[in-house]
CSV table of C-alpha atoms in Angstrom, one decimal:
chain,number,residue,atom,x,y,z
A,54,MET,CA,167.3,125.8,78.6
A,55,ILE,CA,168.7,129.2,79.2
A,56,ASN,CA,172.2,127.7,79.6
A,57,PHE,CA,171.7,125.9,76.3
A,58,PHE,CA,171.0,129.1,74.4
A,59,ARG,CA,173.9,130.8,76.2
A,60,ARG,CA,176.2,128.0,75.0
A,61,ILE,CA,175.0,128.4,71.4
A,62,ARG,CA,175.5,132.2,71.6
A,63,LYS,CA,179.0,131.7,73.1
A,64,LYS,CA,179.9,129.3,70.3
A,65,LEU,CA,178.6,131.6,67.6
A,66,ALA,CA,180.6,134.4,69.2
A,67,ASP,CA,183.7,132.3,69.5
A,68,ASP,CA,183.5,131.0,65.9
A,69,ASN,CA,182.6,134.5,64.6
A,70,GLN,CA,179.5,132.9,62.8
A,71,PHE,CA,176.9,135.3,64.1
A,72,PHE,CA,176.5,137.3,60.9
A,73,LYS,CA,176.4,134.1,58.8
A,74,TYR,CA,173.6,132.8,61.0
A,75,SER,CA,171.7,136.1,60.8
A,76,ARG,CA,171.9,136.1,57.0
A,77,TYR,CA,170.6,132.6,56.9
A,78,ALA,CA,167.7,133.3,59.3
A,79,ILE,CA,166.8,136.4,57.3
A,80,GLY,CA,166.9,134.4,54.1
A,81,GLU,CA,164.6,131.8,55.6
A,82,ILE,CA,162.2,134.5,56.7
A,83,VAL,CA,162.2,136.1,53.3
A,84,LEU,CA,161.4,132.7,51.7
A,85,VAL,CA,158.6,132.0,54.1
A,86,VAL,CA,157.1,135.4,53.5
A,87,ALA,CA,157.5,135.1,49.7
A,88,GLY,CA,155.8,131.7,49.9
A,89,ILE,CA,152.9,133.1,51.9
A,90,LEU,CA,152.5,136.0,49.4
A,91,ILE,CA,152.6,133.6,46.4
A,92,ALA,CA,150.1,131.3,48.0
A,93,LEU,CA,147.8,134.3,48.7
A,94,SER,CA,148.2,135.6,45.2
A,95,ILE,CA,147.3,132.2,43.7
A,96,ASN,CA,144.3,131.9,46.1
A,97,ASN,CA,143.2,135.4,45.1
A,98,TRP,CA,143.6,134.6,41.4
A,99,ASN,CA,141.5,131.4,41.8
A,100,GLU,CA,138.8,133.3,43.6
A,101,LYS,CA,138.9,136.0,41.0
A,102,ARG,CA,138.6,133.4,38.2
A,103,LYS,CA,135.7,131.8,40.0
A,104,GLU,CA,133.9,135.1,40.3
A,105,MET,CA,134.5,135.9,36.6
A,106,GLU,CA,133.1,132.5,35.7
A,107,LEU,CA,130.1,133.1,38.0
A,108,GLU,CA,129.6,136.6,36.5
A,109,LYS,CA,129.6,135.1,33.0
A,110,SER,CA,127.0,132.6,34.0
A,111,PHE,CA,124.9,135.3,35.5
A,112,LEU,CA,125.2,137.4,32.4
A,113,ILE,CA,124.2,134.6,30.1
A,114,ASN,CA,121.1,133.8,32.1
A,115,LEU,CA,120.2,137.4,32.5
A,116,LYS,CA,120.5,138.0,28.8
A,117,GLN,CA,118.1,135.1,28.1
A,118,GLU,CA,115.6,136.4,30.7
A,119,PHE,CA,115.6,139.9,29.4
A,120,GLU,CA,115.4,138.8,25.8
A,121,GLU,CA,112.2,136.9,26.8
A,122,ASN,CA,111.0,140.1,28.5
A,123,LEU,CA,111.7,142.1,25.4
A,124,LYS,CA,109.7,139.7,23.3
A,125,SER,CA,106.8,139.8,25.8
A,126,ILE,CA,106.7,143.6,26.1
A,127,ASN,CA,106.8,144.0,22.3
A,128,SER,CA,103.8,141.8,22.1
A,129,ILE,CA,101.9,143.7,24.8
A,130,ILE,CA,102.8,147.1,23.2
A,131,SER,CA,101.4,145.9,19.9
A,132,LYS,CA,98.2,144.7,21.5
A,133,ARG,CA,97.8,148.0,23.4
A,134,GLN,CA,98.4,149.9,20.1
A,135,VAL,CA,95.4,148.0,18.6
A,136,GLN,CA,93.4,148.9,21.7
A,137,LEU,CA,94.3,152.6,21.4
A,138,ARG,CA,93.3,152.5,17.7
A,139,ALA,CA,89.9,151.1,18.8
A,140,LEU,CA,89.5,153.9,21.3
A,141,LYS,CA,90.3,156.4,18.6
A,142,ARG,CA,87.8,154.8,16.3
A,143,PHE,CA,85.1,155.1,19.0
A,144,ASP,CA,86.0,158.8,19.4
A,145,SER,CA,85.3,159.3,15.7
A,146,LEU,CA,82.0,157.5,16.0
A,147,ILE,CA,80.9,159.5,19.0
A,148,ILE,CA,81.6,162.8,17.4
A,149,GLY,CA,79.4,161.8,14.5
A,150,SER,CA,81.4,160.3,11.8
A,151,SER,CA,79.4,159.8,8.6
A,152,LEU,CA,81.2,156.5,7.8
A,153,PRO,CA,78.9,153.5,7.9
A,154,ILE,CA,79.2,151.4,11.0
A,155,LYS,CA,78.0,147.9,11.7
A,156,ASN,CA,76.8,146.8,15.1
A,157,SER,CA,79.3,143.9,15.0
A,158,GLU,CA,82.1,146.4,14.7
A,159,ILE,CA,80.9,148.3,17.8
A,160,ASP,CA,80.9,145.0,19.7
A,161,SER,CA,84.4,144.2,18.5
A,162,LEU,CA,85.6,147.7,19.5
A,163,ILE,CA,84.1,147.2,22.9
A,164,GLY,CA,85.9,143.9,23.2
A,165,LEU,CA,89.2,145.6,22.3
A,166,CYS,CA,88.6,148.3,24.9
A,167,ARG,CA,87.8,145.7,27.6
A,168,TYR,CA,90.8,143.5,26.8
A,169,ILE,CA,93.6,143.6,29.5
A,170,PRO,CA,96.9,142.2,28.1
A,171,ASN,CA,99.3,143.0,30.9
A,172,PHE,CA,103.1,142.7,30.9
A,173,GLU,CA,104.2,139.8,33.1
A,174,ALA,CA,108.0,140.1,33.3
A,175,LYS,CA,110.2,137.2,34.1
A,176,THR,CA,112.4,138.1,37.1
A,177,GLY,CA,113.5,134.7,38.5
A,178,VAL,CA,117.2,134.9,37.5
A,179,LEU,CA,117.6,138.5,38.7
A,180,GLU,CA,115.7,137.9,42.0
A,181,ASN,CA,117.9,134.9,42.8
A,182,ILE,CA,121.0,137.0,42.2
A,183,ILE,CA,119.8,139.8,44.4
A,184,SER,CA,118.4,137.6,47.2
A,185,SER,CA,121.7,135.7,47.3
A,186,GLY,CA,123.6,138.9,47.8
A,187,GLN,CA,125.7,138.3,44.6
A,188,LEU,CA,124.7,141.3,42.6
A,189,SER,CA,128.1,142.9,43.4
A,190,ILE,CA,129.8,140.2,41.3
A,191,ILE,CA,128.6,142.0,38.2
A,192,GLN,CA,131.4,144.4,37.6
A,193,ASN,CA,129.8,146.9,35.2
A,194,THR,CA,128.4,149.6,37.4
A,195,VAL,CA,125.9,150.8,34.8
A,196,LEU,CA,124.4,147.3,34.4
A,197,ARG,CA,124.4,146.7,38.1
A,198,LYS,CA,122.5,149.9,38.7
A,199,SER,CA,120.0,149.1,36.0
A,200,LEU,CA,119.4,145.7,37.4
A,201,SER,CA,118.9,147.0,41.0
A,202,ASN,CA,116.3,149.5,39.7
A,203,TRP,CA,114.5,147.0,37.5
A,204,THR,CA,112.0,145.8,40.2
A,205,GLY,CA,111.0,149.4,41.1
A,206,GLU,CA,110.4,150.2,37.4
A,207,LEU,CA,108.3,147.1,36.9
A,208,GLU,CA,106.2,148.1,40.0
A,209,ASP,CA,105.5,151.6,38.5
A,210,LEU,CA,104.1,150.0,35.3
A,211,ARG,CA,102.2,147.4,37.4
A,212,ARG,CA,100.4,150.2,39.3
A,213,LYS,CA,99.2,151.7,36.0
A,214,GLU,CA,98.1,148.4,34.7
A,215,ASP,CA,96.2,147.6,37.9
A,216,ALA,CA,94.5,151.0,37.7
A,217,PHE,CA,93.5,150.3,34.1
A,218,GLN,CA,92.2,146.9,35.1
A,219,ASP,CA,90.2,148.3,37.9
A,220,ILE,CA,88.5,150.8,35.5
A,221,ILE,CA,87.5,147.9,33.2
A,222,VAL,CA,86.5,145.4,35.8
A,223,LEU,CA,84.9,147.7,38.4
A,224,GLN,CA,83.4,150.4,36.2
A,225,PHE,CA,83.2,149.7,32.4
A,226,ASN,CA,82.0,146.1,32.7
A,227,PRO,CA,79.2,146.9,35.2
A,228,TYR,CA,78.1,149.8,33.0
A,229,LEU,CA,77.9,147.6,29.9
A,230,ALA,CA,76.1,144.8,31.9
A,231,LYS,CA,73.5,147.4,32.9
A,232,ASN,CA,73.2,149.5,29.7
A,233,HIS,CA,74.3,147.2,26.9
A,234,THR,CA,75.6,143.7,27.1
A,235,LEU,CA,78.9,141.8,27.8
A,236,LEU,CA,77.9,138.8,25.7
A,237,LEU,CA,79.1,139.9,22.2
A,238,SER,CA,82.3,141.5,23.3
A,239,ASP,CA,83.0,138.5,25.5
A,240,ASN,CA,82.7,136.3,22.4
A,241,TYR,CA,85.0,138.6,20.4
A,242,ILE,CA,87.7,138.5,23.2
A,243,ILE,CA,87.6,134.7,23.4
A,244,GLU,CA,87.5,134.0,19.7
A,245,THR,CA,89.9,136.8,18.5
A,246,LEU,CA,92.1,138.1,21.2
A,247,TRP,CA,92.9,135.1,23.4
A,248,GLU,CA,96.2,133.6,22.1
A,249,ASN,CA,95.6,130.1,23.5
A,250,ASN,CA,92.0,129.3,22.9
A,251,THR,CA,92.3,125.6,21.9
A,252,TYR,CA,89.9,124.7,24.6
A,253,TYR,CA,87.2,127.0,23.4
A,254,LYS,CA,84.7,125.1,21.3
A,255,ASN,CA,81.9,126.5,19.2
A,256,THR,CA,79.4,124.5,21.3
A,257,TRP,CA,80.4,126.5,24.3
A,258,ARG,CA,79.9,129.8,22.6
A,259,ASN,CA,77.2,132.0,24.0
A,260,LYS,CA,74.5,132.5,21.4
A,261,ARG,CA,72.7,135.7,20.5
A,262,ASN,CA,69.4,136.0,22.2
A,263,SER,CA,66.2,138.1,22.0
A,264,SER,CA,67.5,140.7,24.5
A,265,VAL,CA,70.7,141.2,22.5
A,266,SER,CA,68.8,141.7,19.3
A,267,GLU,CA,67.0,144.7,20.8
A,268,LEU,CA,70.2,146.6,21.8
A,269,LYS,CA,70.2,150.3,20.9
A,270,TYR,CA,73.7,151.0,19.5
A,271,ASP,CA,72.9,154.6,18.6
A,272,LYS,CA,71.8,155.3,22.1
A,273,LEU,CA,75.0,153.8,23.5
A,274,LEU,CA,77.2,156.0,21.3
A,275,GLN,CA,75.2,159.1,22.4
A,276,ASP,CA,75.4,158.3,26.2
A,277,LEU,CA,77.7,160.8,28.0
A,278,GLU,CA,78.6,158.2,30.6
A,279,PHE,CA,79.8,155.8,27.9
A,280,GLU,CA,81.8,158.6,26.4
A,281,SER,CA,83.4,159.4,29.8
A,282,MET,CA,84.2,155.8,30.4
A,283,LEU,CA,86.0,155.6,27.1
A,284,SER,CA,87.9,158.8,27.8
A,285,LEU,CA,89.1,157.4,31.2
A,286,ILE,CA,90.1,154.1,29.6
A,287,ASN,CA,92.0,156.0,26.9
A,288,LEU,CA,93.8,158.2,29.4
A,289,TRP,CA,95.1,155.2,31.4
A,290,ALA,CA,95.9,153.2,28.2
A,291,ILE,CA,98.1,156.0,27.0
A,292,SER,CA,99.8,156.4,30.4
A,293,GLY,CA,100.5,152.7,30.6
A,294,GLN,CA,101.8,152.6,27.0
A,295,MET,CA,104.2,155.4,27.7
A,296,SER,CA,105.6,153.5,30.6
A,297,ARG,CA,105.9,150.3,28.5
A,298,GLU,CA,107.9,152.2,25.8
A,299,ILE,CA,110.3,153.5,28.5
A,300,LEU,CA,110.6,150.0,30.0
A,301,ARG,CA,111.2,148.5,26.5
A,302,ALA,CA,114.1,151.0,25.9
A,303,LYS,CA,115.6,150.0,29.2
A,304,VAL,CA,115.3,146.3,28.5
A,305,LYS,CA,117.1,146.9,25.2
A,306,GLN,CA,119.8,148.9,26.9
A,307,ILE,CA,120.3,146.1,29.5
A,308,ILE,CA,120.6,143.5,26.8
A,309,GLU,CA,123.1,145.6,24.9
A,310,VAL,CA,125.3,146.1,27.9
A,311,ILE,CA,125.2,142.4,28.8
A,312,GLU,CA,126.2,141.5,25.2
A,313,GLY,CA,129.1,144.0,25.4
A,314,ASN,CA,130.3,142.5,28.7
A,315,LEU,CA,130.1,138.9,27.3
A,316,GLU,CA,132.1,139.8,24.2
A,317,ASN,CA,134.9,141.3,26.4
A,318,SER,CA,134.9,138.4,28.9
């Protein structure tokens, strides 16, 4: 084998073709390298195109999810505003408003105060993107940061809503059961506040009984414990509403950024 290469080298030297052969070899190397670079470039372009298509798909699905969240949080904010107005109305009654008040209105106000319409955000699309490790495919850094912070911001609101719910369930309801009644405000919640009450029939409705007819509404409004309960409910209702307003603004911002990215894609 060594002798074979020696003969080739000798022939090239004798024929003075060494430089021709070198140029040919270099040309072949350049072509091979260029081919590899072109292949890599095409492959990178294909991968980039796939990522762009995947990002667009993510953005479309995220836009739909956050639009649903915006609709939901708008509804909850409206309901909580009605609740805050009920608490304000109670405040005017407790401090001795001269306006006439019916017992049925007090029961409806109690129902509004006891109602717990919490914001249940849809997070399936975002959670799938994050759990799959594909959040980095979204190129917009502002949007990516907002999405990565979304779960934590939801958790902050959820803690406030849980605290509000605990006050109603663990404190206010037991107080009413002992000092007033849950019957009439329960009926108000079911008949008026529940959105999907098609299964609620009049025949199932709890009727007014003799004990309810003997309720002392004036005494209830003068009870300092009742006043303190309402004050506590109002405090947490305001705190939760502030967080919902902040969260709604962020949802709107996320939708706006997504729409901008889709328009430019």
